[in-house]
CSV table of N, CA and C in Angstrom, one decimal:
chain,number,residue,atom,x,y,z
E,1,UNK,N,2.4,-0.1,-12.8
E,1,UNK,CA,3.6,-0.8,-13.2
E,1,UNK,C,4.2,-1.4,-12.0
E,2,UNK,N,4.7,-2.6,-12.1
E,2,UNK,CA,5.3,-3.2,-10.9
E,2,UNK,C,6.8,-2.9,-10.9
E,3,UNK,N,7.5,-3.4,-9.9
E,3,UNK,CA,8.9,-3.1,-9.7
E,3,UNK,C,9.8,-3.6,-10.8
E,4,UNK,N,9.3,-4.6,-11.6
E,4,UNK,CA,10.0,-5.1,-12.7
E,4,UNK,C,9.6,-4.4,-14.0
E,5,UNK,N,8.9,-3.3,-13.9
E,5,UNK,CA,8.4,-2.5,-15.1
E,5,UNK,C,7.4,-3.2,-15.9
E,6,UNK,N,6.7,-4.2,-15.3
E,6,UNK,CA,5.6,-4.9,-16.1
E,6,UNK,C,4.3,-4.1,-15.7
E,7,UNK,N,3.4,-4.0,-16.7
E,7,UNK,CA,2.1,-3.3,-16.5
E,7,UNK,C,1.3,-4.3,-15.6
E,8,UNK,N,0.7,-3.7,-14.6
E,8,UNK,CA,-0.2,-4.4,-13.7
E,8,UNK,C,-1.5,-3.6,-13.5
E,9,UNK,N,-2.6,-4.2,-13.8
E,9,UNK,CA,-3.9,-3.5,-13.6
E,9,UNK,C,-4.3,-3.8,-12.2
E,10,UNK,N,-4.8,-2.8,-11.5
E,10,UNK,CA,-5.3,-3.1,-10.2
E,10,UNK,C,-6.6,-3.9,-10.2
E,11,UNK,N,-7.2,-4.0,-11.4
E,11,UNK,CA,-8.4,-4.8,-11.5
E,11,UNK,C,-8.0,-6.3,-11.3
E,12,UNK,N,-6.7,-6.6,-11.4
E,12,UNK,CA,-6.2,-8.0,-11.1
E,12,UNK,C,-6.6,-8.4,-9.6
E,13,UNK,N,-6.7,-7.4,-8.8
E,13,UNK,CA,-6.9,-7.6,-7.3
E,13,UNK,C,-8.4,-7.5,-6.9
E,14,UNK,N,-9.3,-7.3,-7.9
E,14,UNK,CA,-10.7,-7.2,-7.7
E,14,UNK,C,-11.2,-8.4,-6.9
E,15,UNK,N,-12.0,-8.1,-5.9
E,15,UNK,CA,-12.5,-9.2,-5.0
E,15,UNK,C,-11.7,-9.6,-3.9
E,16,UNK,N,-10.5,-8.9,-3.7
E,16,UNK,CA,-9.6,-9.1,-2.6
E,16,UNK,C,-9.6,-7.9,-1.7
E,17,UNK,N,-9.2,-8.1,-0.5
E,17,UNK,CA,-8.9,-7.0,0.4
E,17,UNK,C,-7.5,-6.5,0.2
E,18,UNK,N,-7.3,-5.2,0.1
E,18,UNK,CA,-6.0,-4.6,-0.2
E,18,UNK,C,-5.5,-3.8,1.0
E,19,UNK,N,-4.3,-4.0,1.3
E,19,UNK,CA,-3.6,-3.1,2.3
E,19,UNK,C,-2.5,-2.4,1.4
E,20,UNK,N,-2.7,-1.2,1.1
E,20,UNK,CA,-1.8,-0.4,0.3
E,20,UNK,C,-0.9,0.5,1.1
E,21,UNK,N,0.4,0.4,0.9
E,21,UNK,CA,1.4,1.0,1.8
E,21,UNK,C,2.4,1.7,0.9
E,22,UNK,N,2.8,3.0,1.2
E,22,UNK,CA,3.9,3.6,0.6
E,22,UNK,C,5.2,3.2,1.5
E,23,UNK,N,6.1,2.6,0.8
E,23,UNK,CA,7.3,2.1,1.6
E,23,UNK,C,8.6,2.8,1.3
E,24,UNK,N,9.6,2.6,2.1
E,24,UNK,CA,10.9,3.2,2.0
E,24,UNK,C,11.9,2.3,2.7
E,25,UNK,N,13.1,2.2,2.1
E,25,UNK,CA,14.1,1.3,2.6
E,25,UNK,C,15.0,1.9,3.7
E,26,UNK,N,15.0,3.2,3.8
E,26,UNK,CA,15.9,3.8,4.8
E,26,UNK,C,15.2,4.6,5.8
E,27,UNK,N,14.0,4.2,6.2
E,27,UNK,CA,13.2,4.9,7.2
E,27,UNK,C,13.3,4.2,8.6
E,28,UNK,N,13.2,4.9,9.6
E,28,UNK,CA,13.2,4.3,10.9
E,28,UNK,C,12.1,3.3,11.1
E,29,UNK,N,11.0,3.4,10.3
E,29,UNK,CA,9.9,2.4,10.4
E,29,UNK,C,10.0,1.2,9.5
E,30,UNK,N,11.1,1.2,8.7
E,30,UNK,CA,11.2,0.2,7.7
E,30,UNK,C,11.2,-1.3,8.2
E,31,UNK,N,12.1,-1.5,9.2
E,31,UNK,CA,12.3,-2.9,9.6
E,31,UNK,C,11.0,-3.5,10.2
E,32,UNK,N,10.4,-2.8,11.1
E,32,UNK,CA,9.2,-3.3,11.8
E,32,UNK,C,8.1,-3.4,10.8
E,33,UNK,N,7.9,-2.4,9.9
E,33,UNK,CA,6.8,-2.5,8.9
E,33,UNK,C,7.0,-3.6,7.9
E,34,UNK,N,8.1,-3.7,7.3
E,34,UNK,CA,8.4,-4.8,6.3
E,34,UNK,C,8.2,-6.2,7.0
E,35,UNK,N,8.7,-6.3,8.2
E,35,UNK,CA,8.6,-7.6,8.9
E,35,UNK,C,7.2,-7.9,9.1
E,36,UNK,N,6.4,-7.0,9.6
E,36,UNK,CA,5.0,-7.2,9.9
E,36,UNK,C,4.1,-7.3,8.7
E,37,UNK,N,4.4,-6.6,7.7
E,37,UNK,CA,3.6,-6.7,6.4
E,37,UNK,C,3.9,-8.1,5.8
E,38,UNK,N,5.1,-8.6,5.9
E,38,UNK,CA,5.4,-9.9,5.3
E,38,UNK,C,4.6,-11.0,6.1
E,39,UNK,N,4.6,-10.8,7.4
E,39,UNK,CA,3.9,-11.8,8.3
E,39,UNK,C,2.4,-11.7,8.0
E,40,UNK,N,1.8,-10.5,7.9
E,40,UNK,CA,0.4,-10.3,7.7
E,40,UNK,C,0.0,-11.0,6.3
E,41,UNK,N,0.8,-10.7,5.3
E,41,UNK,CA,0.6,-11.3,4.0
E,41,UNK,C,0.6,-12.8,4.0
E,42,UNK,N,1.6,-13.3,4.7
E,42,UNK,CA,1.8,-14.8,4.7
E,42,UNK,C,0.6,-15.4,5.4
E,43,UNK,N,0.1,-14.8,6.5
E,43,UNK,CA,-1.0,-15.3,7.2
E,43,UNK,C,-2.4,-15.2,6.6
E,44,UNK,N,-2.6,-14.1,5.8
E,44,UNK,CA,-3.9,-13.9,5.2
E,44,UNK,C,-4.0,-13.9,3.7
E,45,UNK,N,-3.0,-14.2,3.0
E,45,UNK,CA,-3.1,-14.2,1.5
E,45,UNK,C,-4.0,-15.3,1.0
E,46,UNK,N,-4.1,-16.4,1.7
E,46,UNK,CA,-5.0,-17.4,1.3
E,46,UNK,C,-6.5,-17.1,1.6
E,47,UNK,N,-6.7,-16.1,2.4
E,47,UNK,CA,-8.0,-15.7,2.7
E,47,UNK,C,-8.4,-14.4,2.0
E,48,UNK,N,-7.6,-14.0,1.0
E,48,UNK,CA,-8.0,-12.9,0.1
E,48,UNK,C,-7.4,-11.6,0.4
E,49,UNK,N,-6.3,-11.6,1.2
E,49,UNK,CA,-5.6,-10.3,1.5
E,49,UNK,C,-4.4,-10.1,0.5
E,50,UNK,N,-4.3,-8.9,0.0
E,50,UNK,CA,-3.1,-8.6,-0.8
E,50,UNK,C,-2.5,-7.3,-0.2
E,51,UNK,N,-1.2,-7.4,0.1
E,51,UNK,CA,-0.4,-6.2,0.5
E,51,UNK,C,0.2,-5.7,-0.8
E,52,UNK,N,-0.1,-4.4,-1.1
E,52,UNK,CA,0.5,-3.7,-2.2
E,52,UNK,C,1.5,-2.6,-1.8
E,53,UNK,N,2.7,-2.8,-2.1
E,53,UNK,CA,3.8,-1.8,-1.6
E,53,UNK,C,4.2,-0.9,-2.8
E,54,UNK,N,4.1,0.4,-2.5
E,54,UNK,CA,4.5,1.4,-3.4
E,54,UNK,C,5.7,2.2,-2.9
E,55,UNK,N,6.9,1.9,-3.4
E,55,UNK,CA,8.1,2.7,-2.9
E,55,UNK,C,7.9,4.2,-3.3
E,56,UNK,N,8.4,5.0,-2.4
E,56,UNK,CA,8.2,6.5,-2.5
E,56,UNK,C,9.4,7.1,-1.9
E,57,UNK,N,10.0,8.1,-2.6
E,57,UNK,CA,11.2,8.8,-2.2
E,57,UNK,C,10.9,10.2,-1.7
E,58,UNK,N,9.7,10.5,-1.4
E,58,UNK,CA,9.3,11.9,-1.1
E,58,UNK,C,9.5,12.3,0.3
E,59,UNK,N,9.8,11.4,1.2
E,59,UNK,CA,9.9,11.7,2.6
E,59,UNK,C,11.3,11.5,3.1
E,60,UNK,N,12.1,12.5,3.2
E,60,UNK,CA,13.5,12.4,3.7
E,60,UNK,C,14.4,11.7,2.7
E,61,UNK,N,14.0,11.6,1.5
E,61,UNK,CA,14.8,10.9,0.4
E,61,UNK,C,15.2,9.5,1.0
E,62,UNK,N,14.3,8.8,1.6
E,62,UNK,CA,14.5,7.5,2.2
E,62,UNK,C,14.3,6.3,1.3
E,63,UNK,N,14.0,6.5,0.0
E,63,UNK,CA,13.9,5.4,-0.9
E,63,UNK,C,14.6,5.8,-2.2
E,64,UNK,N,16.0,6.0,-2.1
E,64,UNK,CA,16.7,6.5,-3.3
E,64,UNK,C,17.1,5.5,-4.3
E,65,UNK,N,17.0,4.2,-3.9
E,65,UNK,CA,17.5,3.1,-4.8
E,65,UNK,C,16.7,2.9,-6.1
E,66,UNK,N,17.3,2.2,-7.0
E,66,UNK,CA,16.7,1.8,-8.2
E,66,UNK,C,15.6,0.7,-7.9
E,67,UNK,N,14.8,0.4,-8.8
E,67,UNK,CA,13.8,-0.7,-8.6
E,67,UNK,C,14.5,-2.0,-8.3
E,68,UNK,N,15.6,-2.3,-8.9
E,68,UNK,CA,16.3,-3.6,-8.6
E,68,UNK,C,16.8,-3.6,-7.2
E,69,UNK,N,17.4,-2.4,-6.8
E,69,UNK,CA,17.9,-2.3,-5.4
E,69,UNK,C,16.7,-2.4,-4.4
E,70,UNK,N,15.6,-1.8,-4.7
E,70,UNK,CA,14.5,-1.9,-3.8
E,70,UNK,C,14.0,-3.3,-3.7
E,71,UNK,N,13.8,-4.0,-4.8
E,71,UNK,CA,13.3,-5.4,-4.8
E,71,UNK,C,14.3,-6.3,-4.1
E,72,UNK,N,15.6,-6.1,-4.3
E,72,UNK,CA,16.6,-6.9,-3.7
E,72,UNK,C,16.5,-6.7,-2.1
E,73,UNK,N,16.4,-5.5,-1.7
E,73,UNK,CA,16.3,-5.2,-0.3
E,73,UNK,C,15.1,-5.8,0.4
E,74,UNK,N,13.9,-5.6,-0.2
E,74,UNK,CA,12.6,-6.1,0.4
E,74,UNK,C,12.5,-7.6,0.3
E,75,UNK,N,12.9,-8.2,-0.8
E,75,UNK,CA,12.8,-9.6,-1.0
E,75,UNK,C,13.8,-10.4,-0.3
E,76,UNK,N,15.0,-9.9,-0.1
E,76,UNK,CA,16.1,-10.6,0.5
E,76,UNK,C,16.1,-10.4,2.0
E,77,UNK,N,16.1,-9.2,2.4
E,77,UNK,CA,16.2,-8.9,3.9
E,77,UNK,C,14.9,-9.2,4.6
E,78,UNK,N,13.8,-9.0,4.0
E,78,UNK,CA,12.5,-9.2,4.7
E,78,UNK,C,11.6,-10.3,4.1
E,79,UNK,N,12.1,-11.0,3.1
E,79,UNK,CA,11.4,-12.1,2.5
E,79,UNK,C,10.0,-11.7,2.0
E,80,UNK,N,9.9,-10.4,1.5
E,80,UNK,CA,8.6,-9.9,1.0
E,80,UNK,C,8.2,-10.7,-0.2
E,81,UNK,N,7.0,-11.2,-0.2
E,81,UNK,CA,6.4,-12.0,-1.3
E,81,UNK,C,5.2,-11.2,-1.9
E,82,UNK,N,4.8,-10.1,-1.3
E,82,UNK,CA,3.7,-9.4,-1.8
E,82,UNK,C,4.1,-8.5,-2.9
E,83,UNK,N,3.2,-8.1,-3.7
E,83,UNK,CA,3.5,-7.2,-4.9
E,83,UNK,C,4.1,-5.9,-4.5
E,84,UNK,N,5.2,-5.6,-5.2
E,84,UNK,CA,5.9,-4.3,-5.0
E,84,UNK,C,5.8,-3.6,-6.4
E,85,UNK,N,5.4,-2.3,-6.3
E,85,UNK,CA,5.2,-1.6,-7.6
E,85,UNK,C,6.4,-0.6,-7.8
E,86,UNK,N,6.3,0.0,-9.0
E,86,UNK,CA,7.3,1.0,-9.4
E,86,UNK,C,7.2,2.2,-8.4
E,87,UNK,N,8.3,2.9,-8.2
E,87,UNK,CA,8.4,4.0,-7.3
E,87,UNK,C,7.4,5.1,-7.8
E,88,UNK,N,6.6,5.7,-6.8
E,88,UNK,CA,5.6,6.6,-7.1
E,88,UNK,C,5.8,7.9,-6.3
E,89,UNK,N,5.1,8.9,-6.7
E,89,UNK,CA,4.9,10.1,-5.8
E,89,UNK,C,3.5,9.9,-5.2
E,90,UNK,N,3.4,10.2,-3.9
E,90,UNK,CA,2.1,10.1,-3.2
E,90,UNK,C,1.5,11.4,-2.9
E,91,UNK,N,2.2,12.5,-3.1
E,91,UNK,CA,1.8,13.9,-2.9
E,91,UNK,C,2.3,14.7,-4.1
E,92,UNK,N,1.7,15.9,-4.3
E,92,UNK,CA,2.2,16.8,-5.3
E,92,UNK,C,1.7,16.7,-6.6
E,93,UNK,N,2.2,17.4,-7.6
E,93,UNK,CA,1.6,17.4,-9.0
E,93,UNK,C,1.8,16.1,-9.7
E,94,UNK,N,2.7,15.3,-9.3
E,94,UNK,CA,2.9,14.0,-10.0
E,94,UNK,C,2.4,12.8,-9.2
E,95,UNK,N,1.4,13.1,-8.3
E,95,UNK,CA,0.8,12.0,-7.5
E,95,UNK,C,0.3,10.9,-8.4
E,96,UNK,N,0.6,9.7,-8.1
E,96,UNK,CA,0.1,8.5,-8.8
E,96,UNK,C,-1.4,8.5,-8.7
E,97,UNK,N,-2.1,8.1,-9.8
E,97,UNK,CA,-3.6,8.0,-9.7
E,97,UNK,C,-4.1,7.2,-8.5
E,98,UNK,N,-3.4,6.1,-8.2
E,98,UNK,CA,-3.9,5.3,-7.1
E,98,UNK,C,-3.9,6.0,-5.8
E,99,UNK,N,-2.9,6.9,-5.6
E,99,UNK,CA,-2.8,7.7,-4.4
E,99,UNK,C,-3.8,8.9,-4.4
E,100,UNK,N,-4.1,9.4,-5.6
E,100,UNK,CA,-5.1,10.5,-5.7
E,100,UNK,C,-6.4,9.9,-5.2
E,101,UNK,N,-6.7,8.7,-5.7
E,101,UNK,CA,-8.0,8.0,-5.3
E,101,UNK,C,-8.0,7.7,-3.8
E,102,UNK,N,-6.9,7.1,-3.3
E,102,UNK,CA,-6.9,6.7,-1.9
E,102,UNK,C,-7.1,7.9,-1.0
E,103,UNK,N,-6.4,9.0,-1.3
E,103,UNK,CA,-6.5,10.2,-0.5
E,103,UNK,C,-7.9,10.9,-0.5
E,104,UNK,N,-8.4,10.9,-1.7
E,104,UNK,CA,-9.7,11.6,-1.9
E,104,UNK,C,-10.9,10.7,-1.3
E,105,UNK,N,-10.6,9.4,-1.1
E,105,UNK,CA,-11.6,8.5,-0.5
E,105,UNK,C,-11.6,8.4,1.0
E,106,UNK,N,-10.5,8.9,1.6
E,106,UNK,CA,-10.3,8.7,3.0
E,106,UNK,C,-10.3,10.0,3.9
E,107,UNK,N,-9.8,11.1,3.4
E,107,UNK,CA,-9.8,12.4,4.1
E,107,UNK,C,-9.6,12.3,5.6
E,108,UNK,N,-10.5,12.9,6.3
E,108,UNK,CA,-10.5,12.9,7.8
E,108,UNK,C,-9.4,13.6,8.4
E,109,UNK,N,-8.9,13.0,9.5
E,109,UNK,CA,-7.8,13.6,10.3
E,109,UNK,C,-6.6,13.9,9.5
E,110,UNK,N,-6.3,13.0,8.5
E,110,UNK,CA,-5.1,13.2,7.7
E,110,UNK,C,-5.1,14.2,6.6
E,111,UNK,N,-6.3,14.6,6.3
E,111,UNK,CA,-6.5,15.5,5.2
E,111,UNK,C,-6.1,14.9,3.9
E,112,UNK,N,-5.6,15.7,2.9
E,112,UNK,CA,-5.3,15.2,1.6
E,112,UNK,C,-3.9,14.7,1.4
E,113,UNK,N,-3.0,14.9,2.4
E,113,UNK,CA,-1.6,14.6,2.2
E,113,UNK,C,-1.3,13.3,2.9
E,114,UNK,N,-0.5,12.5,2.2
E,114,UNK,CA,0.2,11.3,2.9
E,114,UNK,C,1.3,12.0,3.7
E,115,UNK,N,1.4,11.7,5.0
E,115,UNK,CA,2.3,12.4,5.9
E,115,UNK,C,3.7,11.9,6.0
E,116,UNK,N,3.9,10.6,5.8
E,116,UNK,CA,5.2,10.0,5.9
E,116,UNK,C,5.2,8.6,5.3
E,117,UNK,N,6.3,7.9,5.2
E,117,UNK,CA,6.5,6.5,4.8
E,117,UNK,C,5.6,5.6,5.6
E,118,UNK,N,5.1,4.6,5.0
E,118,UNK,CA,4.3,3.5,5.7
E,118,UNK,C,2.9,4.0,6.2
E,119,UNK,N,2.3,4.9,5.5
E,119,UNK,CA,0.9,5.2,5.7
E,119,UNK,C,0.2,4.1,5.0
E,120,UNK,N,-0.9,3.6,5.6
E,120,UNK,CA,-1.6,2.4,5.2
E,120,UNK,C,-3.1,2.7,4.8
E,121,UNK,N,-3.5,2.1,3.8
E,121,UNK,CA,-4.9,2.3,3.3
E,121,UNK,C,-5.5,0.8,3.2
E,122,UNK,N,-6.6,0.6,3.9
E,122,UNK,CA,-7.3,-0.7,3.8
E,122,UNK,C,-8.5,-0.5,2.8
E,123,UNK,N,-8.5,-1.4,1.8
E,123,UNK,CA,-9.5,-1.3,0.7
E,123,UNK,C,-10.3,-2.6,0.8
E,124,UNK,N,-11.6,-2.6,0.8
E,124,UNK,CA,-12.4,-3.8,0.9
E,124,UNK,C,-12.5,-4.5,-0.4
E,125,UNK,N,-13.2,-5.7,-0.4
E,125,UNK,CA,-13.3,-6.5,-1.6
E,125,UNK,C,-14.1,-5.8,-2.7
E,126,UNK,N,-14.8,-4.8,-2.4
E,126,UNK,CA,-15.6,-4.1,-3.4
E,126,UNK,C,-14.8,-2.8,-3.9
E,127,UNK,N,-13.6,-2.7,-3.5
E,127,UNK,CA,-12.8,-1.5,-3.9
E,127,UNK,C,-13.0,-0.2,-3.1
E,128,UNK,N,-13.7,-0.3,-2.0
E,128,UNK,CA,-13.9,0.9,-1.2
E,128,UNK,C,-12.8,1.0,-0.1
E,129,UNK,N,-12.3,2.3,0.0
E,129,UNK,CA,-11.4,2.6,1.1
E,129,UNK,C,-12.2,2.6,2.4
E,130,UNK,N,-11.8,1.7,3.3
E,130,UNK,CA,-12.6,1.6,4.5
E,130,UNK,C,-11.8,2.1,5.7
E,131,UNK,N,-10.5,2.2,5.6
E,131,UNK,CA,-9.7,2.7,6.7
E,131,UNK,C,-8.4,3.2,6.3
E,132,UNK,N,-7.9,4.2,7.0
E,132,UNK,CA,-6.6,4.8,6.7
E,132,UNK,C,-5.8,4.8,8.0
E,133,UNK,N,-4.6,4.3,8.0
E,133,UNK,CA,-3.8,4.2,9.2
E,133,UNK,C,-2.5,5.1,9.1
E,134,UNK,N,-2.1,5.7,10.2
E,134,UNK,CA,-0.9,6.5,10.2
E,134,UNK,C,0.3,5.6,10.1
E,135,UNK,N,1.5,6.2,9.7
E,135,UNK,CA,2.7,5.4,9.6
E,135,UNK,C,3.1,4.7,10.9
E,136,UNK,N,2.7,5.2,12.0
E,136,UNK,CA,3.1,4.5,13.3
E,136,UNK,C,2.2,3.4,13.7
E,137,UNK,N,1.1,3.1,12.9
E,137,UNK,CA,0.3,2.0,13.2
E,137,UNK,C,1.0,0.7,12.7
E,138,UNK,N,1.1,-0.2,13.6
E,138,UNK,CA,1.7,-1.5,13.3
E,138,UNK,C,0.8,-2.3,12.4
E,139,UNK,N,1.3,-2.9,11.4
E,139,UNK,CA,0.4,-3.8,10.6
E,139,UNK,C,-0.2,-4.9,11.5
E,140,UNK,N,0.4,-5.3,12.6
E,140,UNK,CA,-0.2,-6.3,13.5
E,140,UNK,C,-1.5,-5.7,14.1
E,141,UNK,N,-1.6,-4.4,14.3
E,141,UNK,CA,-2.8,-3.8,14.8
E,141,UNK,C,-3.9,-4.0,13.8
E,142,UNK,N,-3.6,-3.9,12.5
E,142,UNK,CA,-4.6,-4.1,11.5
E,142,UNK,C,-5.0,-5.5,11.4
E,143,UNK,N,-4.1,-6.5,11.7
E,143,UNK,CA,-4.4,-7.9,11.7
E,143,UNK,C,-5.5,-8.2,12.7
E,144,UNK,N,-5.6,-7.4,13.8
E,144,UNK,CA,-6.5,-7.6,14.8
E,144,UNK,C,-8.0,-7.2,14.5
E,145,UNK,N,-8.2,-6.8,13.3
E,145,UNK,CA,-9.6,-6.5,12.9
E,145,UNK,C,-10.5,-7.8,13.1
E,146,UNK,N,-11.8,-7.6,13.4
E,146,UNK,CA,-12.7,-8.7,13.6
E,146,UNK,C,-12.7,-9.7,12.4
E,147,UNK,N,-12.5,-9.2,11.2
E,147,UNK,CA,-12.5,-10.0,10.0
E,147,UNK,C,-11.6,-9.4,9.0
E,148,UNK,N,-10.3,-9.5,9.1
E,148,UNK,CA,-9.4,-8.8,8.2
E,148,UNK,C,-9.5,-9.2,6.8
E,149,UNK,N,-9.8,-10.4,6.5
E,149,UNK,CA,-9.8,-10.8,5.1
E,149,UNK,C,-11.1,-10.3,4.4
E,150,UNK,N,-12.1,-9.8,5.2
E,150,UNK,CA,-13.3,-9.2,4.6
E,150,UNK,C,-13.1,-7.7,4.5
E,151,UNK,N,-12.1,-7.1,5.2
E,151,UNK,CA,-11.9,-5.7,5.1
E,151,UNK,C,-13.1,-4.9,5.7
E,152,UNK,N,-13.9,-5.5,6.5
E,152,UNK,CA,-15.0,-4.8,7.0
E,152,UNK,C,-14.7,-3.7,8.1
E,153,UNK,N,-15.2,-2.5,7.9
E,153,UNK,CA,-15.1,-1.4,8.8
E,153,UNK,C,-16.3,-0.6,8.7
E,154,UNK,N,-16.4,0.5,9.5
E,154,UNK,CA,-17.6,1.2,9.6
E,154,UNK,C,-17.9,2.2,8.4
E,155,UNK,N,-16.9,2.4,7.6
E,155,UNK,CA,-17.0,3.4,6.5
E,155,UNK,C,-18.1,3.1,5.5
E,156,UNK,N,-18.7,4.1,5.0
E,156,UNK,CA,-19.7,4.0,4.0
E,156,UNK,C,-19.3,4.6,2.6
E,157,UNK,N,-18.0,4.7,2.4
E,157,UNK,CA,-17.4,5.3,1.2
E,157,UNK,C,-18.0,4.6,0.0
E,158,UNK,N,-18.3,5.4,-1.0
E,158,UNK,CA,-18.7,4.8,-2.3
E,158,UNK,C,-17.6,4.8,-3.3
E,159,UNK,N,-16.4,5.2,-3.0
E,159,UNK,CA,-15.3,5.1,-4.0
E,159,UNK,C,-14.8,3.7,-4.1
E,160,UNK,N,-14.4,3.4,-5.3
E,160,UNK,CA,-13.9,2.0,-5.6
E,160,UNK,C,-12.5,2.1,-6.3
E,161,UNK,N,-11.7,1.1,-6.0
E,161,UNK,CA,-10.4,1.0,-6.7
E,161,UNK,C,-10.5,-0.2,-7.6
E,162,UNK,N,-9.7,0.0,-8.7
E,162,UNK,CA,-9.6,-1.1,-9.7
E,162,UNK,C,-10.5,-0.9,-10.9
E,163,UNK,N,-11.5,0.0,-10.8
E,163,UNK,CA,-12.4,0.2,-11.9
E,163,UNK,C,-11.7,0.9,-13.1
E,164,UNK,N,-10.7,1.7,-12.9
E,164,UNK,CA,-10.0,2.3,-14.0
E,164,UNK,C,-8.9,1.4,-14.5
E,165,UNK,N,-8.5,0.4,-13.8
E,165,UNK,CA,-7.6,-0.6,-14.3
E,165,UNK,C,-6.1,-0.2,-14.2
E,166,UNK,N,-5.7,0.8,-13.5
E,166,UNK,CA,-4.3,1.2,-13.5
E,166,UNK,C,-3.8,1.3,-12.1
E,167,UNK,N,-2.5,1.1,-12.0
E,167,UNK,CA,-1.9,1.3,-10.6
E,167,UNK,C,-1.4,2.6,-10.4
E,168,UNK,N,-1.1,3.4,-11.5
E,168,UNK,CA,-0.6,4.7,-11.4
E,168,UNK,C,0.8,4.9,-11.1
E,169,UNK,N,1.7,3.9,-11.4
E,169,UNK,CA,3.1,4.0,-11.2
E,169,UNK,C,3.8,5.0,-12.1
E,170,UNK,N,4.9,5.6,-11.7
E,170,UNK,CA,5.6,6.5,-12.5
E,170,UNK,C,6.5,5.7,-13.5
E,171,UNK,N,6.7,6.2,-14.6
E,171,UNK,CA,7.6,5.5,-15.6
E,171,UNK,C,9.0,6.0,-15.4
């Protein structure tokens, strides 16, 4: 479900590279990340990149606003044009399905938990999670990939996103 409470199937993004990010409006990382995500989206959307933002209030209660307040903040202050979804949980018993998938597909150093706001997951055109970035990684560092719109990395994960057709937002 998107920020406007409209159903959105992740299959809509099939064939595109996805940068999926849990966002918050009142985090110390907010300004730099929203600015850089907007820049990244603007520069690569025509080459098949989609930035998908999932507001989350699980870290320091830093996303307390309503969907309308979140949308107003992101779209007015940071000129965000990328899709923003309904507020979700990224950890715990009510974890959104999309985040269950992302976490189970990436593991590694981070383990099963999203650690903080602005953790980033890169998903290739085939729906495979190919990279997971900590909150402190600048979106501009991701832009520096040899072929960002292809989402190519060294991972051989066989997991795919968009096959079940849901974004996993909370109602």
